């Protein structure tokens, strides 16, 4: 569910600051920038990741600035109530020497690792941000173990599609390429505008409801609709790595596989098996997977897509799309059911006039919530509307549930077991039929070190309905 996008006309900078020290700033606990008008406030950043490929980096004072006033998010310690996390072997390690901190008394330092690794944190209330701010972070690249890339990633409104990187090209993210790596062995200030990262968005987060969103009345009504597609998974899915001619392929058709587990070509017994009419999608850790994966991932998992690269296969523009599934538990899992515009992915110009994605459910292992997002990818720049659905504890993992979406010309409405949990206006960029995708992925910025090996997603069926003619 991740498409590579290119963003141009960037107002970005990476400037060496030598030994100068800033003379303005706020305490470590985030606070709104002084003088910020209420109309300037945008959705907070509720996750922030310090990422790199290879090597080691040390990170210092980090925050946002506007009109010469800095709001400091991190210096000496994490913000109050932050939950520290890491992936790729990285952890939160605070150091007071080698190197000496740029400012304050301590800096946080990555592990030395090959490939992608990062440490991050999560806040319930988020980090304050005002429109047209400049995000900044001080970084010190290890001269003995230099990374090939460094990146700052932000999660706003439930999506990680706000990132900037310096160094080698990163084809697997939406990140904006700022420029070359900064110098090693000295503190350097990295800067990127919130506008360039598409962070100047209003918040769609809401207060936690007194009762779960999924406890409302069942309002789904399929009178006047007929079944147009169904896979009841009575047998192993009709799937091949790339098609053509099979009902499903085992990768995203734009070769944009994502996450901390590689989507594997189907083989006997893995990652797809069927027992008593239930599809089991498996994620497994195995050192042998590294030899077949370009990102050298230890984990393999499964994806099903109803279109091949040429756009062949099932797709439908409007109607009701539903998956009945029981999801795995634990932080680090990332099962999903989603839809994407159907067209010939081998044509570089196809889809430029309108491409959307509808994430019916993305589940990150948090026992009382899941996310739904509607993305617009083309025409650029990318933008999205999302929602956090609150559930009873274990709603997604203890039982089979229906996760559905009704797509109409005016509205897109998300359902859980027939209860409408969120709706948003159908974007005008929705001009094409929608293909189906379901997958068990891992990661999305969450650590995977506690994921059970193996872990499973169970799917009873996938069905699609359309209005009778």
XYZ file of C-alpha atoms in Angstrom:
469
model
C 0.000 0.000 0.000
C 2.898 2.226 -0.604
C 3.475 3.913 -3.960
C 6.685 5.710 -4.819
C 6.074 9.398 -5.428
C 8.361 12.195 -6.523
C 7.998 15.653 -5.007
C 9.722 18.624 -6.640
C 10.239 22.326 -5.963
C 11.491 21.681 -2.442
C 12.440 24.509 -0.140
C 14.942 22.450 1.846
C 18.333 23.038 3.419
C 21.149 21.163 5.156
C 23.558 23.609 6.784
C 26.562 22.997 9.029
C 26.285 24.833 12.309
C 29.779 24.299 13.706
C 29.943 25.013 17.408
C 27.203 27.666 17.592
C 24.455 27.190 20.155
C 20.860 28.344 19.679
C 19.826 31.108 22.035
C 16.057 30.531 21.904
C 13.923 27.511 22.641
C 11.465 25.851 24.960
C 11.914 23.088 27.551
C 12.001 19.435 26.570
C 8.294 18.928 27.234
C 6.640 20.062 23.960
C 4.725 23.308 24.076
C 3.085 25.318 21.337
C 5.325 27.949 19.777
C 4.747 31.364 21.395
C 2.582 33.663 19.311
C 1.160 30.900 17.100
C -2.364 31.754 16.026
C -4.992 29.081 16.550
C -5.633 29.042 12.786
C -1.949 28.187 12.224
C -2.098 25.010 14.267
C -2.097 21.781 12.276
C -2.396 18.112 13.166
C 0.280 17.059 15.659
C 3.064 14.616 14.869
C 2.364 11.621 17.084
C 5.297 9.447 16.003
C 8.812 10.569 15.076
C 11.513 8.246 13.724
C 15.257 8.746 13.357
C 16.180 6.415 10.514
C 19.327 5.489 8.665
C 20.703 2.927 6.304
C 23.919 1.271 7.479
C 26.404 2.740 9.931
C 25.702 4.879 12.975
C 24.507 8.408 13.699
C 24.046 10.451 16.861
C 21.064 12.787 17.089
C 20.723 15.966 19.123
C 18.322 18.869 19.559
C 15.205 18.273 17.423
C 12.021 20.262 16.918
C 10.186 22.806 14.786
C 10.874 26.495 14.198
C 8.830 29.412 12.920
C 9.578 33.129 12.806
C 12.880 32.538 14.588
C 11.285 30.763 17.554
C 12.076 27.106 18.171
C 9.783 24.545 19.782
C 12.111 21.805 21.014
C 10.730 18.270 20.903
C 13.820 16.371 22.067
C 16.893 17.444 24.022
C 18.520 15.357 26.780
C 15.512 13.029 27.035
C 12.311 11.961 25.337
C 9.153 14.051 25.673
C 6.952 13.320 28.659
C 4.914 10.083 28.268
C 6.703 9.064 25.052
C 6.880 5.341 24.296
C 10.350 4.462 22.888
C 10.556 1.931 20.058
C 13.050 0.665 17.495
C 13.461 -1.619 14.491
C 16.280 -3.180 12.500
C 18.294 -3.773 15.660
C 18.163 -0.134 16.749
C 17.364 1.048 20.276
C 17.212 4.283 22.263
C 20.707 4.807 23.679
C 21.620 8.089 25.373
C 25.273 9.177 25.341
C 27.175 12.066 26.930
C 30.434 11.627 25.011
C 31.829 10.275 21.741
C 30.573 12.682 20.528
C 29.923 15.374 23.083
C 26.316 16.608 22.791
C 25.631 19.488 20.442
C 23.603 21.132 23.204
C 22.200 20.034 26.526
C 23.693 17.130 28.436
C 22.945 14.027 26.305
C 22.295 12.830 22.752
C 20.608 9.681 21.451
C 22.741 7.368 19.348
C 21.753 4.631 16.922
C 23.209 1.166 16.921
C 25.827 0.178 14.341
C 23.940 -1.934 11.830
C 23.725 -2.879 8.174
C 20.691 -2.019 6.115
C 17.755 0.072 7.372
C 17.406 0.658 11.101
C 15.735 3.302 13.223
C 14.583 4.312 16.659
C 11.322 6.172 17.182
C 8.753 7.133 19.772
C 4.978 7.421 20.079
C 2.859 9.972 21.959
C -0.888 9.893 22.574
C -1.255 13.664 22.301
C 1.431 14.289 19.689
C 4.063 16.934 19.093
C 2.843 20.502 18.476
C 3.196 21.923 14.969
C 2.164 25.145 13.249
C 1.630 25.738 9.564
C 4.685 26.501 7.392
C 7.196 25.565 10.077
C 10.737 24.284 9.589
C 11.543 20.899 11.076
C 15.123 20.613 12.266
C 17.415 18.025 13.819
C 21.102 18.077 14.662
C 22.980 14.978 13.572
C 26.542 13.682 13.910
C 27.533 10.994 11.411
C 30.063 8.475 12.719
C 33.263 8.924 10.638
C 34.303 5.294 11.226
C 30.875 3.796 10.537
C 29.188 6.336 8.234
C 25.611 5.617 7.110
C 24.705 5.747 3.434
C 21.442 7.541 4.228
C 19.750 9.370 7.106
C 16.040 10.109 7.339
C 13.501 11.887 9.514
C 10.035 10.297 9.412
C 6.830 11.688 10.899
C 3.479 10.014 11.469
C 0.613 12.482 11.195
C -3.071 11.552 10.996
C -2.181 7.867 11.047
C 0.206 7.802 8.057
C 4.001 7.763 7.777
C 3.972 9.543 4.406
C 5.928 12.542 5.730
C 9.663 11.931 5.515
C 12.877 13.555 4.320
C 16.172 11.853 3.608
C 19.746 12.717 2.821
C 22.093 10.417 0.907
C 21.456 7.391 -1.283
C 18.154 7.032 -3.101
C 15.477 5.205 -1.128
C 13.026 3.619 -3.592
C 10.802 2.076 -0.924
C 9.368 5.196 0.713
C 7.520 8.405 -0.029
C 10.429 10.356 1.406
C 11.539 13.650 -0.088
C 15.191 13.576 -1.159
C 16.832 16.678 0.304
C 20.395 16.188 -0.919
C 23.668 14.408 -0.212
C 24.731 13.182 3.188
C 26.147 15.860 5.477
C 29.784 15.757 6.541
C 30.908 13.107 9.019
C 32.587 13.842 12.357
C 30.809 17.150 13.065
C 27.397 18.319 14.198
C 25.184 19.381 11.295
C 21.697 20.881 11.328
C 19.202 19.171 9.015
C 16.184 21.219 7.951
C 13.031 20.567 5.935
C 9.809 22.555 5.665
C 6.534 21.176 6.966
C 4.942 22.261 3.683
C 7.328 20.139 1.627
C 6.511 17.142 3.807
C 2.744 17.727 3.492
C 2.448 18.211 7.243
C 0.310 21.360 7.042
C -2.888 19.347 7.489
C -5.765 19.730 9.924
C -6.259 17.008 12.496
C -8.712 14.184 11.965
C -8.090 12.658 15.385
C -10.957 12.699 17.841
C -11.328 12.196 21.582
C -11.595 8.584 22.621
C -15.320 7.744 22.682
C -16.994 6.575 25.871
C -18.171 3.463 23.995
C -16.350 1.790 21.109
C -17.167 3.012 17.606
C -18.051 -0.560 16.686
C -20.838 -0.782 19.309
C -23.297 1.300 17.289
C -26.361 0.106 15.355
C -25.809 -2.083 12.309
C -26.759 0.170 9.394
C -25.245 -1.674 6.431
C -27.997 -2.338 3.896
C -27.215 -4.420 0.799
C -30.795 -4.532 -0.503
C -30.604 -3.906 -4.217
C -27.011 -5.164 -4.438
C -25.710 -8.356 -6.008
C -22.520 -10.355 -5.488
C -19.932 -9.637 -8.212
C -16.807 -11.260 -6.747
C -16.132 -13.767 -3.999
C -13.294 -15.914 -2.789
C -14.547 -18.189 -0.017
C -11.110 -19.850 0.304
C -12.504 -23.365 0.212
C -9.221 -24.251 -1.538
C -5.756 -22.686 -1.661
C -6.026 -19.377 -3.552
C -5.436 -19.315 -7.299
C -2.245 -17.275 -6.989
C 1.067 -16.869 -8.815
C 3.976 -14.486 -8.230
C 3.069 -12.090 -11.067
C 0.402 -13.751 -13.252
C -0.978 -13.481 -15.824
C -4.101 -15.567 -15.743
C -4.437 -16.250 -12.011
C -7.104 -14.735 -9.784
C -4.456 -13.290 -7.461
C -0.797 -12.309 -7.615
C 1.454 -12.454 -4.554
C 2.881 -8.918 -4.731
C 1.628 -5.398 -5.257
C 1.401 -5.009 -9.054
C 3.641 -1.927 -9.061
C 6.427 -3.910 -7.354
C 6.060 -1.701 -4.310
C 6.182 -4.369 -1.607
C 6.636 -2.822 1.804
C 7.274 -3.431 5.487
C 9.782 -5.464 7.462
C 8.721 -8.800 5.957
C 9.175 -9.673 2.288
C 6.058 -10.784 0.418
C 7.002 -14.270 -0.710
C 6.270 -16.109 -3.935
C 3.745 -18.841 -3.098
C 5.147 -22.285 -2.407
C 3.633 -25.435 -0.936
C 2.646 -24.663 2.651
C 3.830 -21.048 2.702
C 2.707 -18.315 3.019
C -0.842 -19.418 2.047
C -2.626 -22.482 3.407
C -6.311 -23.357 3.743
C -8.023 -25.404 6.446
C -11.784 -25.945 6.619
C -12.585 -22.954 4.424
C -10.247 -20.525 6.207
C -7.232 -18.971 4.491
C -4.162 -18.700 6.712
C -1.532 -16.115 5.743
C 1.724 -16.757 7.578
C 4.616 -14.513 8.548
C 7.777 -16.411 9.431
C 11.328 -15.530 10.384
C 14.027 -17.552 8.641
C 17.659 -16.632 7.934
C 17.340 -18.287 4.511
C 14.959 -15.536 3.353
C 17.820 -13.031 3.235
C 19.294 -14.659 0.134
C 16.157 -13.901 -1.901
C 15.359 -10.404 -0.616
C 16.934 -7.183 -1.893
C 16.551 -5.570 1.548
C 17.990 -8.637 3.348
C 14.943 -9.133 5.545
C 14.758 -12.144 7.866
C 10.962 -12.293 7.707
C 8.700 -13.485 4.908
C 4.927 -12.995 4.727
C 2.040 -12.904 2.254
C 0.052 -10.556 0.034
C -2.813 -11.141 -2.417
C -3.674 -8.617 -5.150
C -6.515 -9.020 -7.661
C -4.688 -7.207 -10.520
C -1.468 -8.047 -12.303
C 0.984 -5.441 -13.606
C -1.065 -4.871 -16.776
C -4.253 -4.242 -14.821
C -5.723 -7.641 -15.670
C -7.994 -9.179 -13.044
C -10.944 -8.134 -10.935
C -11.682 -4.466 -10.233
C -14.863 -2.458 -9.601
C -15.332 1.290 -9.192
C -18.317 1.463 -6.821
C -20.044 -0.909 -4.439
C -19.406 -2.727 -1.175
C -16.055 -4.451 -0.559
C -15.599 -6.664 2.514
C -13.100 -9.036 4.138
C -13.994 -11.300 7.055
C -10.880 -12.003 9.083
C -9.288 -12.653 12.466
C -6.076 -10.702 12.894
C -2.827 -11.470 14.744
C -2.050 -9.690 18.001
C 1.040 -7.885 19.257
C 2.953 -4.748 18.379
C 4.741 -5.080 15.050
C 2.032 -6.907 13.100
C 0.524 -5.030 10.139
C -2.373 -6.902 8.519
C -4.515 -4.955 6.083
C -7.405 -5.013 3.608
C -7.289 -2.266 0.999
C -8.256 -1.119 -2.496
C -6.241 0.682 -5.178
C -7.006 2.209 -8.574
C -6.750 -0.308 -11.402
C -4.753 0.455 -14.551
C -1.747 -0.718 -16.543
C 1.178 -0.250 -14.145
C 3.687 -0.793 -16.955
C 2.569 2.507 -18.538
C 4.416 5.340 -16.786
C 1.705 7.866 -17.711
C -1.305 5.771 -16.809
C -3.060 6.901 -13.664
C -1.572 10.400 -13.672
C -5.013 12.019 -13.918
C -6.358 10.210 -10.873
C -5.108 7.435 -8.573
C -6.476 6.661 -5.115
C -6.048 4.057 -2.390
C -8.612 3.065 0.237
C -7.221 1.361 3.335
C -10.278 -0.304 4.825
C -8.274 -1.552 7.792
C -4.649 -1.300 8.838
C -4.025 -2.955 12.182
C -0.854 -2.247 14.165
C -1.376 -4.644 17.046
C -2.877 -2.076 19.404
C -5.680 -4.041 21.097
C -8.366 -1.305 20.995
C -7.848 0.552 17.696
C -7.341 0.195 13.977
C -6.819 2.714 11.167
C -8.657 3.520 7.935
C -7.199 5.938 5.365
C -8.181 7.289 1.942
C -5.123 8.352 -0.069
C -4.966 10.429 -3.248
C -1.709 9.706 -5.075
C -2.239 11.349 -8.419
C -2.264 14.102 -9.429
C 0.565 14.945 -7.034
C 1.128 15.974 -4.329
C -0.137 13.070 -2.268
C -2.728 13.821 0.401
C -4.841 11.662 2.689
C -7.765 11.570 5.112
C -7.708 9.010 7.886
C -9.518 7.781 10.978
C -8.745 5.792 14.111
C -11.577 3.412 14.940
C -11.902 2.535 18.629
C -13.031 -0.988 19.489
C -13.524 -3.182 22.493
C -10.302 -4.830 23.616
C -9.451 -7.806 21.407
C -12.173 -6.959 18.868
C -9.815 -7.548 15.927
C -7.916 -10.534 17.295
C -10.309 -12.695 19.307
C -12.997 -13.297 16.679
C -13.684 -13.118 12.963
C -14.981 -9.680 11.975
C -16.289 -8.106 8.780
C -14.231 -5.091 7.650
C -16.005 -3.395 4.767
C -16.262 -0.194 2.770
C -19.124 1.187 0.708
C -17.720 3.270 -2.149
C -20.258 5.609 -3.741
C -19.873 8.642 -6.033
C -20.352 11.027 -3.083
C -19.179 9.145 0.022
C -16.785 6.445 1.181
C -18.131 4.756 4.341
C -16.188 2.284 6.502
C -17.996 -0.524 8.318
C -17.080 -3.007 11.048
C -19.551 -5.891 11.375
C -22.160 -3.755 9.619
C -21.643 -0.713 11.895
C -20.599 2.493 10.148
C -17.468 3.749 11.951
C -16.347 6.581 9.640
C -17.063 8.229 6.312
C -15.353 10.785 4.124
C -16.200 12.449 0.837
C -15.223 10.506 -2.256
C -12.297 12.371 -3.813
C -12.813 13.656 -7.368
C -9.617 11.797 -8.334
C -11.525 8.495 -8.027
C -12.021 7.773 -11.740
C -11.167 4.099 -12.097
C -12.191 0.654 -10.886
C -10.617 -0.518 -7.646
C -8.538 -3.669 -7.283
C -8.446 -5.690 -4.046
C -5.444 -6.301 -1.806
C -5.085 -8.130 1.494
C -1.865 -8.882 3.286
C -0.020 -9.716 6.442
C 2.929 -7.325 6.660
C 5.142 -6.349 9.611
C 6.518 -3.075 10.874
C 5.369 0.316 9.528
C 7.658 1.970 12.059
C 6.649 -0.327 14.909
C 9.328 -2.669 16.288
C 9.036 -6.305 15.240
C 11.330 -7.869 17.824
C 8.335 -9.162 19.825
C 6.348 -10.566 16.878
C 5.632 -14.266 17.380
C 7.452 -16.567 14.959
C 5.419 -17.705 13.125
C 2.375 -15.439 13.261
C -0.888 -15.778 11.320
C -3.751 -13.820 9.773
C -6.942 -15.822 9.139
C -9.390 -14.878 6.362
C -12.838 -16.440 5.966
C -13.782 -14.682 2.745
C -13.443 -11.644 0.512
C -16.612 -10.450 -1.256
C -17.667 -7.570 -3.483
C -21.176 -6.322 -4.237
C -22.546 -3.878 -6.829
C -25.925 -2.251 -7.331
C -28.235 -4.300 -9.498
C -28.756 -2.808 -12.915
